XYZ file of C-alpha atoms in Angstrom:
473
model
C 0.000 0.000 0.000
C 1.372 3.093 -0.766
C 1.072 5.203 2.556
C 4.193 7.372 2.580
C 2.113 10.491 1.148
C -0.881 9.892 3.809
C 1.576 9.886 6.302
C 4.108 12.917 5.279
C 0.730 15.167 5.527
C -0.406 13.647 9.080
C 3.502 14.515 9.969
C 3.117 17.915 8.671
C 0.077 18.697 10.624
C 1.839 17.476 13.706
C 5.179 19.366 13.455
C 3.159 22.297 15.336
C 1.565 21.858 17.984
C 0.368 24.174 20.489
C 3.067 25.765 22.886
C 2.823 23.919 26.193
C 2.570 26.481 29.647
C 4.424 25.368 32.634
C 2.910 27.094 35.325
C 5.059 25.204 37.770
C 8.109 27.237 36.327
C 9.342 29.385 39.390
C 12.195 31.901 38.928
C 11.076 34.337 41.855
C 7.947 33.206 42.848
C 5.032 32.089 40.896
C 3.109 34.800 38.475
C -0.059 36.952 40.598
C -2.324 35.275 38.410
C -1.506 32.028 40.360
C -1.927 30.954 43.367
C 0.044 32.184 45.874
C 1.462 31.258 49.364
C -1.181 31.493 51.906
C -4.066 31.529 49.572
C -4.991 28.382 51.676
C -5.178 30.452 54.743
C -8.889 32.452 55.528
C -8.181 36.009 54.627
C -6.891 39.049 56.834
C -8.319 41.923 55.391
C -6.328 45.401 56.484
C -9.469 47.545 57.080
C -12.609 45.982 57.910
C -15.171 46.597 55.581
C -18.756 47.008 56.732
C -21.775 45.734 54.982
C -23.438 48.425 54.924
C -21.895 52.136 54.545
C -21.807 54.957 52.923
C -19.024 54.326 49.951
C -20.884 50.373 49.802
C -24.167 51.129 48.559
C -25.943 47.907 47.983
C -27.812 45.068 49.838
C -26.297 42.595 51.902
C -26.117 38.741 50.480
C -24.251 37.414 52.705
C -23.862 36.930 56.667
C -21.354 38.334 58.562
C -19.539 34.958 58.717
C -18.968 34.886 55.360
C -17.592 38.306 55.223
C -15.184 37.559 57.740
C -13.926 34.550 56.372
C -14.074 35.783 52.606
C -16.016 33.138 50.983
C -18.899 35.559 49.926
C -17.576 39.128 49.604
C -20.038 42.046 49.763
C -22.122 42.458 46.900
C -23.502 46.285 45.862
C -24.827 47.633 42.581
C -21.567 48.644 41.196
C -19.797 44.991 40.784
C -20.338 41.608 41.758
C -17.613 39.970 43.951
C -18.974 36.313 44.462
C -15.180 35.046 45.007
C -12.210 36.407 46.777
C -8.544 36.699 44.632
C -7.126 33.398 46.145
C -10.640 31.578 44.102
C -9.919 34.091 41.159
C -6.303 32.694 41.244
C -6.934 29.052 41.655
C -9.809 29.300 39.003
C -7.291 30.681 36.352
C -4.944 27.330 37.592
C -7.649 24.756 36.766
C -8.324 26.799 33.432
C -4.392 26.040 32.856
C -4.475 23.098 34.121
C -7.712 22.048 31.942
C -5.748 23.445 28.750
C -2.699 21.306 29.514
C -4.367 18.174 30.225
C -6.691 18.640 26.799
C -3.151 19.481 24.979
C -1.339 16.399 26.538
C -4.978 14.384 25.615
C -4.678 15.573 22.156
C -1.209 15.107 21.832
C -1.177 11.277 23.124
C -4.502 10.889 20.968
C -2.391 12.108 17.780
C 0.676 10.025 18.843
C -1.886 7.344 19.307
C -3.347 7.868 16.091
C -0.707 8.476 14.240
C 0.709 4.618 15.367
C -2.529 3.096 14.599
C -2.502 4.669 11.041
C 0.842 3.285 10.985
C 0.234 -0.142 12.429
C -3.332 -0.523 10.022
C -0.924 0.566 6.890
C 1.250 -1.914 7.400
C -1.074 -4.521 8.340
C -3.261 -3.506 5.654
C 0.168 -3.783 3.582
C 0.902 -6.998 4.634
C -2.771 -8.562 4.154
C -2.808 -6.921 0.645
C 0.658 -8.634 -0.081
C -0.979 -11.564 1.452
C -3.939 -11.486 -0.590
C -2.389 -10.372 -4.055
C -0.585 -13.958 -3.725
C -2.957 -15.607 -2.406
C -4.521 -14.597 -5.950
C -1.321 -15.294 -8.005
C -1.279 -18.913 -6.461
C -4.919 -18.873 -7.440
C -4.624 -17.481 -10.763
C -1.648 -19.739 -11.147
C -3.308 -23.162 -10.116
C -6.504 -21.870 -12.549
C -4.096 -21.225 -15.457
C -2.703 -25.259 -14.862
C -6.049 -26.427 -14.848
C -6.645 -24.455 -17.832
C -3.939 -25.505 -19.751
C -4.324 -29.086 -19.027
C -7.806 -28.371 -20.598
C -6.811 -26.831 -23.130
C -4.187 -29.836 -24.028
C -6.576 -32.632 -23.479
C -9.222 -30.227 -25.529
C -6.787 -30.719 -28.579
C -6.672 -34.703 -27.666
C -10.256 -34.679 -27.955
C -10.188 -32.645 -31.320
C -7.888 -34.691 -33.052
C -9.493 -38.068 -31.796
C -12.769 -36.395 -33.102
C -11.031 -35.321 -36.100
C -9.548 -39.542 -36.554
C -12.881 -40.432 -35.562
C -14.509 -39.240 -37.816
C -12.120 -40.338 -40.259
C -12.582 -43.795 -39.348
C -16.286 -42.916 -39.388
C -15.859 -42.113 -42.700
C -13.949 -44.962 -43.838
C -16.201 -47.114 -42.727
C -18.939 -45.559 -45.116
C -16.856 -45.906 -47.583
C -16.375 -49.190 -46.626
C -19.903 -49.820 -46.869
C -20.372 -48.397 -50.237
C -17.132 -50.509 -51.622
C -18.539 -54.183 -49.838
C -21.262 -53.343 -52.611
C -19.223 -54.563 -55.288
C -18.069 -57.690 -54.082
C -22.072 -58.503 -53.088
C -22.866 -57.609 -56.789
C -20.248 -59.438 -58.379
C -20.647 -62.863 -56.157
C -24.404 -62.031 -56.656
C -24.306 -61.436 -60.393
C -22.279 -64.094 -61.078
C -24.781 -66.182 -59.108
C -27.071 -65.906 -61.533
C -25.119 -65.888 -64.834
C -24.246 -68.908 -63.566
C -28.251 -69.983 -63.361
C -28.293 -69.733 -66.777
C -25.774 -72.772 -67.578
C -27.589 -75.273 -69.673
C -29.204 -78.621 -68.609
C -26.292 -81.008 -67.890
C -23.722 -78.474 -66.254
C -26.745 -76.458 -63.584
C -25.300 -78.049 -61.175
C -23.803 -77.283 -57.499
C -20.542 -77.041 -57.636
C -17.705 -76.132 -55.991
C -17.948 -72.749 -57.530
C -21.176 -72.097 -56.345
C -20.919 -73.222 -52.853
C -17.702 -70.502 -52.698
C -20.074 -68.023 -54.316
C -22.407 -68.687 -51.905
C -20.331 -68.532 -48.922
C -18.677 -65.177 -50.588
C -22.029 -63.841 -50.340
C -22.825 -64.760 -46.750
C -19.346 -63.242 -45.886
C -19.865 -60.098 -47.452
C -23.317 -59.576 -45.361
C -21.525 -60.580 -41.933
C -19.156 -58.237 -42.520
C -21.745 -55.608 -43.557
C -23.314 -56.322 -40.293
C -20.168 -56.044 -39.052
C -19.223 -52.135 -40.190
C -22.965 -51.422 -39.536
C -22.772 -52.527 -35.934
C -18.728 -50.394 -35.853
C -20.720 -47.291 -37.952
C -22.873 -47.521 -34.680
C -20.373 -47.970 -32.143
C -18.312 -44.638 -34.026
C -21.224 -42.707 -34.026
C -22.002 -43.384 -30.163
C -18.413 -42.997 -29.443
C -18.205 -39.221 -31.336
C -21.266 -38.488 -29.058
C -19.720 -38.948 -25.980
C -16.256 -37.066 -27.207
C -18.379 -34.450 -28.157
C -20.389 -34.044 -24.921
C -16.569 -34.441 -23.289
C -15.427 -31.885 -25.190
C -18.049 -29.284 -25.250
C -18.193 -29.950 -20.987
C -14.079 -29.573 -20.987
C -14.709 -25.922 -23.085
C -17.026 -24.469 -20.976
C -14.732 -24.987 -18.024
C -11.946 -23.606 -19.925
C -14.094 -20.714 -21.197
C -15.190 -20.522 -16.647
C -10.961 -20.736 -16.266
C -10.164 -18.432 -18.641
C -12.636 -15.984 -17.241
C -11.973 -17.055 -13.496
C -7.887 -16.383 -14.814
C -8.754 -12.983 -16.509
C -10.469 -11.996 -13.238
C -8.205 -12.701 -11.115
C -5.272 -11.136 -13.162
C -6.824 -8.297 -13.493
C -7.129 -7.826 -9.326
C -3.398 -8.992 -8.999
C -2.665 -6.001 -11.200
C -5.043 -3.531 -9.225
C -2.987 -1.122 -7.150
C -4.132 2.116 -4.787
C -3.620 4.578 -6.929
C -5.329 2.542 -10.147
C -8.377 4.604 -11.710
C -10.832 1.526 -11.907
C -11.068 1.316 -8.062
C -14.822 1.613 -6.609
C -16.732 1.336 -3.967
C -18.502 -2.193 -4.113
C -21.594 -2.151 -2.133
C -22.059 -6.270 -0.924
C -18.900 -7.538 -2.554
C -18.132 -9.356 1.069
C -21.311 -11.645 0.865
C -21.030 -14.715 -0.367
C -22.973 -16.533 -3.044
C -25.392 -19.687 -2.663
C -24.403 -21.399 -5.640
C -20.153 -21.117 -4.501
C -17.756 -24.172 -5.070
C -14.926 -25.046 -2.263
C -12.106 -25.576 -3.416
C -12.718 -29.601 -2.554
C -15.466 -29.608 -5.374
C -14.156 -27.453 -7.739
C -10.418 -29.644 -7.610
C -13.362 -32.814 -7.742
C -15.165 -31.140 -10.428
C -12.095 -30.314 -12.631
C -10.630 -34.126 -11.935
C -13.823 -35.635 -12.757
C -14.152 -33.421 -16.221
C -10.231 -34.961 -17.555
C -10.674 -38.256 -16.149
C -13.841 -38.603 -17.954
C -12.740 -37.260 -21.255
C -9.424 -39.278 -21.214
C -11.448 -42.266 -20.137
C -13.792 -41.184 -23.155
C -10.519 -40.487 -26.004
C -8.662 -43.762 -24.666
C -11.854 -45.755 -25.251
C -12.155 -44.098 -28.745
C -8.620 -44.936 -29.486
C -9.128 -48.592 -28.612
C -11.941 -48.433 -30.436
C -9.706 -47.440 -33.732
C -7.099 -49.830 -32.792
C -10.138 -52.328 -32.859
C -11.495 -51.115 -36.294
C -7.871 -51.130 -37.761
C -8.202 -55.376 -36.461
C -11.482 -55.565 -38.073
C -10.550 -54.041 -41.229
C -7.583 -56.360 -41.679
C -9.689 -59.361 -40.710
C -12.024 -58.319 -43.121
C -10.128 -57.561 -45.812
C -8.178 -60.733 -45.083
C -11.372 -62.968 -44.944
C -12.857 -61.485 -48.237
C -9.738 -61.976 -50.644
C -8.964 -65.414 -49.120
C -12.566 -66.451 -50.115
C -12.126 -64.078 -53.546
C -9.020 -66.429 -53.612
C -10.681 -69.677 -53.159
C -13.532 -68.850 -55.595
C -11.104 -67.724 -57.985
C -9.136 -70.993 -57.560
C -11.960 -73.400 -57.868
C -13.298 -71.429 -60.595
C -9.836 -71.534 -62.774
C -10.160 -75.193 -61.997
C -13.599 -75.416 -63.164
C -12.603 -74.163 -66.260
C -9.562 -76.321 -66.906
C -12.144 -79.369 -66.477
C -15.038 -77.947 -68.501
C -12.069 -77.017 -71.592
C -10.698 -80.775 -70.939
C -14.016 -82.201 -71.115
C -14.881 -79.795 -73.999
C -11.509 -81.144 -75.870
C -12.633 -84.788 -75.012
C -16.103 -84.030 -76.390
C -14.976 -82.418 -79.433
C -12.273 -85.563 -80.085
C -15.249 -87.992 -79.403
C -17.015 -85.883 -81.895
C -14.363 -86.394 -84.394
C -14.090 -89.866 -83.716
C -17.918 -90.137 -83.953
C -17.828 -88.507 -87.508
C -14.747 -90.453 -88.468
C -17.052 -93.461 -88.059
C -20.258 -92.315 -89.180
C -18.493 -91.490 -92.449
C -16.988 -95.027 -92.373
C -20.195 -96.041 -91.753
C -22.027 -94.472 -94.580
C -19.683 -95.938 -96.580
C -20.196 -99.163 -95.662
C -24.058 -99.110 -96.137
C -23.551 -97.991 -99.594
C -21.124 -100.535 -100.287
C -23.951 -103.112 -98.698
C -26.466 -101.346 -100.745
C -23.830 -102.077 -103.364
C -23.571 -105.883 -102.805
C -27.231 -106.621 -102.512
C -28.101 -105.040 -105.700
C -24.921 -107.132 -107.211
C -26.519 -109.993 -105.683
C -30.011 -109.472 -107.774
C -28.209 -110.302 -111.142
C -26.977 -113.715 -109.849
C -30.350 -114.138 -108.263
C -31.795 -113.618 -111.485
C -29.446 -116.005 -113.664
C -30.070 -118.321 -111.298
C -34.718 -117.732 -111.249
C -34.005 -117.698 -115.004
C -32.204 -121.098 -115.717
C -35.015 -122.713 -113.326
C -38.208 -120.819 -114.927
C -36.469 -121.683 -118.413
C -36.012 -125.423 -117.254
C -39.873 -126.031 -115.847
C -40.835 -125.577 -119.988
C -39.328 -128.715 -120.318
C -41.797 -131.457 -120.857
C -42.424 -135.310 -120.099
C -39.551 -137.157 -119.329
C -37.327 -134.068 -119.802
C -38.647 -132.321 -116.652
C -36.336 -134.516 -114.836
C -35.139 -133.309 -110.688
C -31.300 -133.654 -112.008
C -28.542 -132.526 -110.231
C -28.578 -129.393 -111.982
C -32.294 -128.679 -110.623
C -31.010 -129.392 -107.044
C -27.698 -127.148 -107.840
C -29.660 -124.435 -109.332
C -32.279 -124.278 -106.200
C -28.915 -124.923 -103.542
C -28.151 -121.937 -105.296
C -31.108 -119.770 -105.219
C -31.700 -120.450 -101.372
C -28.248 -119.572 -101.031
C -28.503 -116.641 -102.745
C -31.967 -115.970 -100.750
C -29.781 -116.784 -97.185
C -27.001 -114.456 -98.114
C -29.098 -111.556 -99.155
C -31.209 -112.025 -96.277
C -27.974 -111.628 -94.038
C -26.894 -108.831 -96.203
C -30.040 -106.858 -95.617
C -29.988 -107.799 -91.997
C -26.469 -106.455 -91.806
C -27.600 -103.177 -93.845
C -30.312 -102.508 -91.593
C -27.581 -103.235 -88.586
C -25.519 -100.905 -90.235
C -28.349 -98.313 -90.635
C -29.453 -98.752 -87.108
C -25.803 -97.733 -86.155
C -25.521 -94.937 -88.140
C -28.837 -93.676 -86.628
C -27.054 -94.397 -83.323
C -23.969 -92.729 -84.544
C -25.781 -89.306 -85.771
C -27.501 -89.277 -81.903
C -24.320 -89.665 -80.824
C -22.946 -87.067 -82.585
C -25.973 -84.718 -81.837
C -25.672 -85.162 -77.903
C -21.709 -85.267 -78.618
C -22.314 -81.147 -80.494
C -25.160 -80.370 -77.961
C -22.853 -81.116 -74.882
C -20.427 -79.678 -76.384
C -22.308 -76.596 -76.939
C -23.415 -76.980 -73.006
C -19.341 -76.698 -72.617
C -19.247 -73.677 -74.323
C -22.042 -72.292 -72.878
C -20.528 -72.718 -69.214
C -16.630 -71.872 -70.028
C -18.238 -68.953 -71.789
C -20.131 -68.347 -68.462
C -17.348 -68.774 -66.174
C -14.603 -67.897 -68.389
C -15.417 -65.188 -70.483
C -18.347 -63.158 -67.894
C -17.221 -64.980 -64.911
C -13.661 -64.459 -65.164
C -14.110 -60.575 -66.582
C -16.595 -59.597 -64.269
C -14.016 -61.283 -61.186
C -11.250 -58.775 -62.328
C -13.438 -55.919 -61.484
C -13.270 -57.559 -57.606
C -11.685 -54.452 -55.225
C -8.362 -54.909 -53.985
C -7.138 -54.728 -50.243
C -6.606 -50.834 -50.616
């Protein structure tokens, strides 16, 4: 407190005081206006004076005791002499005497006053010394608070910030896990449209199958982590938007109370503050606010550290994911390429069998013209041979004999008859396997067709449409 100038000013006053009397001075006696020796004594007047005479015209007020002791002096018209000197001299004493004890009063009161101003200065020094670091330590422990705050505040904003990142990703995620549905799914049903013989469940389709029941668990999955992200950026939000209102209370709180540490006695903002002693109902101690300020960061780290293993958990799922979907990807890629290879081997065999089933239809063919051939070269012989015996029934009488010749000619016409007989049967054996031959070679061209159908399925769609499949980025 700045008190030197107060108290210069009190000093000034002081420097003059009123000039002290000491009536007990004595040099040659004490001054007339004093008491003097014998004034105790009753007094010896030199000539008596009467009461009543002719130079004291008045009235008597007194008895003749107290004339002759001098207590009550005569009274007349011309002056009134209630005391004697020795009361006139002892009355201007106790005057003196009055004015010396006031002075000393006065003095002692000033000296007195003068050392409490100077005790309250200092002691009001000291408790403003006292109090200005009492706020300081204050202002300092607000400002730690507040910058722990405002540290954990940019925790929370970044972890929002990768979050939301994540939260992001996983959308993305979710868009992207649409193209492996619709390419397991639309291959699914290219695949329905294989032909009779090869609509079958295959390997293939059992991995498609299970490619499409992986891609929904996982969508489940990321819909169930989108969830779990969304709740989580809730509660960092509510942890964040609690931590800035207490820093906004600190930094107001620090403002405050650094503006009081830098108030002084002579600053121009000083007032009189009617009621700024009482204290307010709704007050913290410094127990709850230290509580309240504890239980703000531990919640919020609690909240960031749980959002962080929730990223480190997301980071597991995506790579368990990612990992599941191209090892099935891989496996349906696998047993597809091998589900080619067989279908072109079988297509090769097919189309070899085909050949071979031309080859000998051809050969075939052949052969049932050359039958054809040999049964009409047959007819002539069979003819000679009808001939000679219709020419040798004109014979007549004896002639018309059963010779040898007769017999030989009919040997030969049954003969004839046998071996065409087992010619046609063989033509029509021959004919029956060339019908069997040309159904062969029609299922042989429609399987192989079926072949074509399915490589062109799984090779040519299945295989193009399986490049499109995303990759692990």
């Amino acid at each position: 407190m700045n008190t030197e100038q107060d108290s210069t000013k009190l000093d000034e006053v002081q420097d003059t005081p009123c000039p002290r009397i000491d009536y007990t001075k004595k040099s040659d006696g004490p001054p007339l206006y004093f008491p003097q020796p014998g004034d105790e004594l009753p007094a010896q007047p030199e000539e008596r004076m009467e009461a009543i005479g002719p130079w004291a015209t008045g009235r008597v007020n007194f008895t003749p005791q107290d004339g002759l002791t001098g207590v009550r002096p005569v009274v007349d018209r011309y002056s009134v002499t209630s005391f004697g000197a020795p009361q006139w001299r002892a009355h201007n004493q106790k005057f003196f005497k009055q004015s010396d004890e006031k002075i000393q009063e006065a003095q002692l009161a000033i000296n007195n006053a003068k050392r409490c101003v100077e005790r309250s200065y200092k002691e009001a020094d000291k408790i403003q010394l006292k109090s200005t670091d009492n706020l300081k330590n204050r202002a300092n422990e607000v400002c730690r608070w507040k910058t722990e705050l405002e540290h954990l505040i940019l925790e929370i904003t970044k972890e929002i910030e990768l979050l939301e990142a994540e939260h992001r990703r996983v959308k993305h995620s979710l868009s992207l896990l649409t193209v492996p549905e619709s390419i397991a799914g639309e291959f699914l049903q290219l695949r329905s449209k294989r032909l009779e013989s090869d609509l079958i469940r295959d390997e293939v389709e059992e991995e498609l199958t299970k490619e499409v029941a992986l891609c929904s668990e996982i969508r489940d999955l990321l819909c169930r982590t989108r969830e779990h992200i969304e709740m989580q950026l809730i509660e960092l939000k509510a942890a964040k938007v609690r931590m800035e209102m207490d820093w906004t209370d600190k930094t107001d709180a620090y403002d405050i109370d650094s503006r009081n540490i830098q108030l002084k006695n002579d600053s121009p903002i000083i007032l009189w503050k009617l009621g700024a002693t009482r204290f307010p109902a709704g007050q913290s101690t410094p127990s709850s606010y230290e509580h309240y300020t504890r239980e703000s960061l531990t919640d919020a780290e609690a909240a960031k550290q749980r959002s962080v293993n929730l990223r480190l958990t997301l980071d597991s799922t995506y790579k368990n994911s990612i990992k599941s979907l191209r090892d099935q990807a891989t496996r349906v890629d696998l047993v597809l390429s091998q589900k080619i290879k067989l279908t072109e081997d079988i297509r090769l065999q097919l189309e070899k069998e085909l050949l071979r089933c031309l080859h000998e239809l051809a050969n075939t063919e052949k052969s049932i013209e050359e039958l054809r051939h040999s049964t009409r070269g047959l007819d002539c012989v069979m003819k000679v041979a009808q001939t000679r015996l219709a020419n040798r029934l004109q014979r007549r009488n004896v002639e018309s004999c059963r010779d040898t010749s007769q017999f030989s000619l009919v040997e030969e016409v049954k003969l004839l008859n046998e071996r065409t007989s087992a010619m046609l049967a063989e033509l029509k054996r021959a004919e029956d396997t060339q019908a069997g031959l040309v159904k062969a070679r029609s299922d042989l061209e429609r399987e192989i067709i079926v072949k074509r159908k399915t490589l062109y399925i799984d090779k040519q769609r299945g295989q193009l449409l399986r490049s499109f499949y995303p990759s692990t980025i």
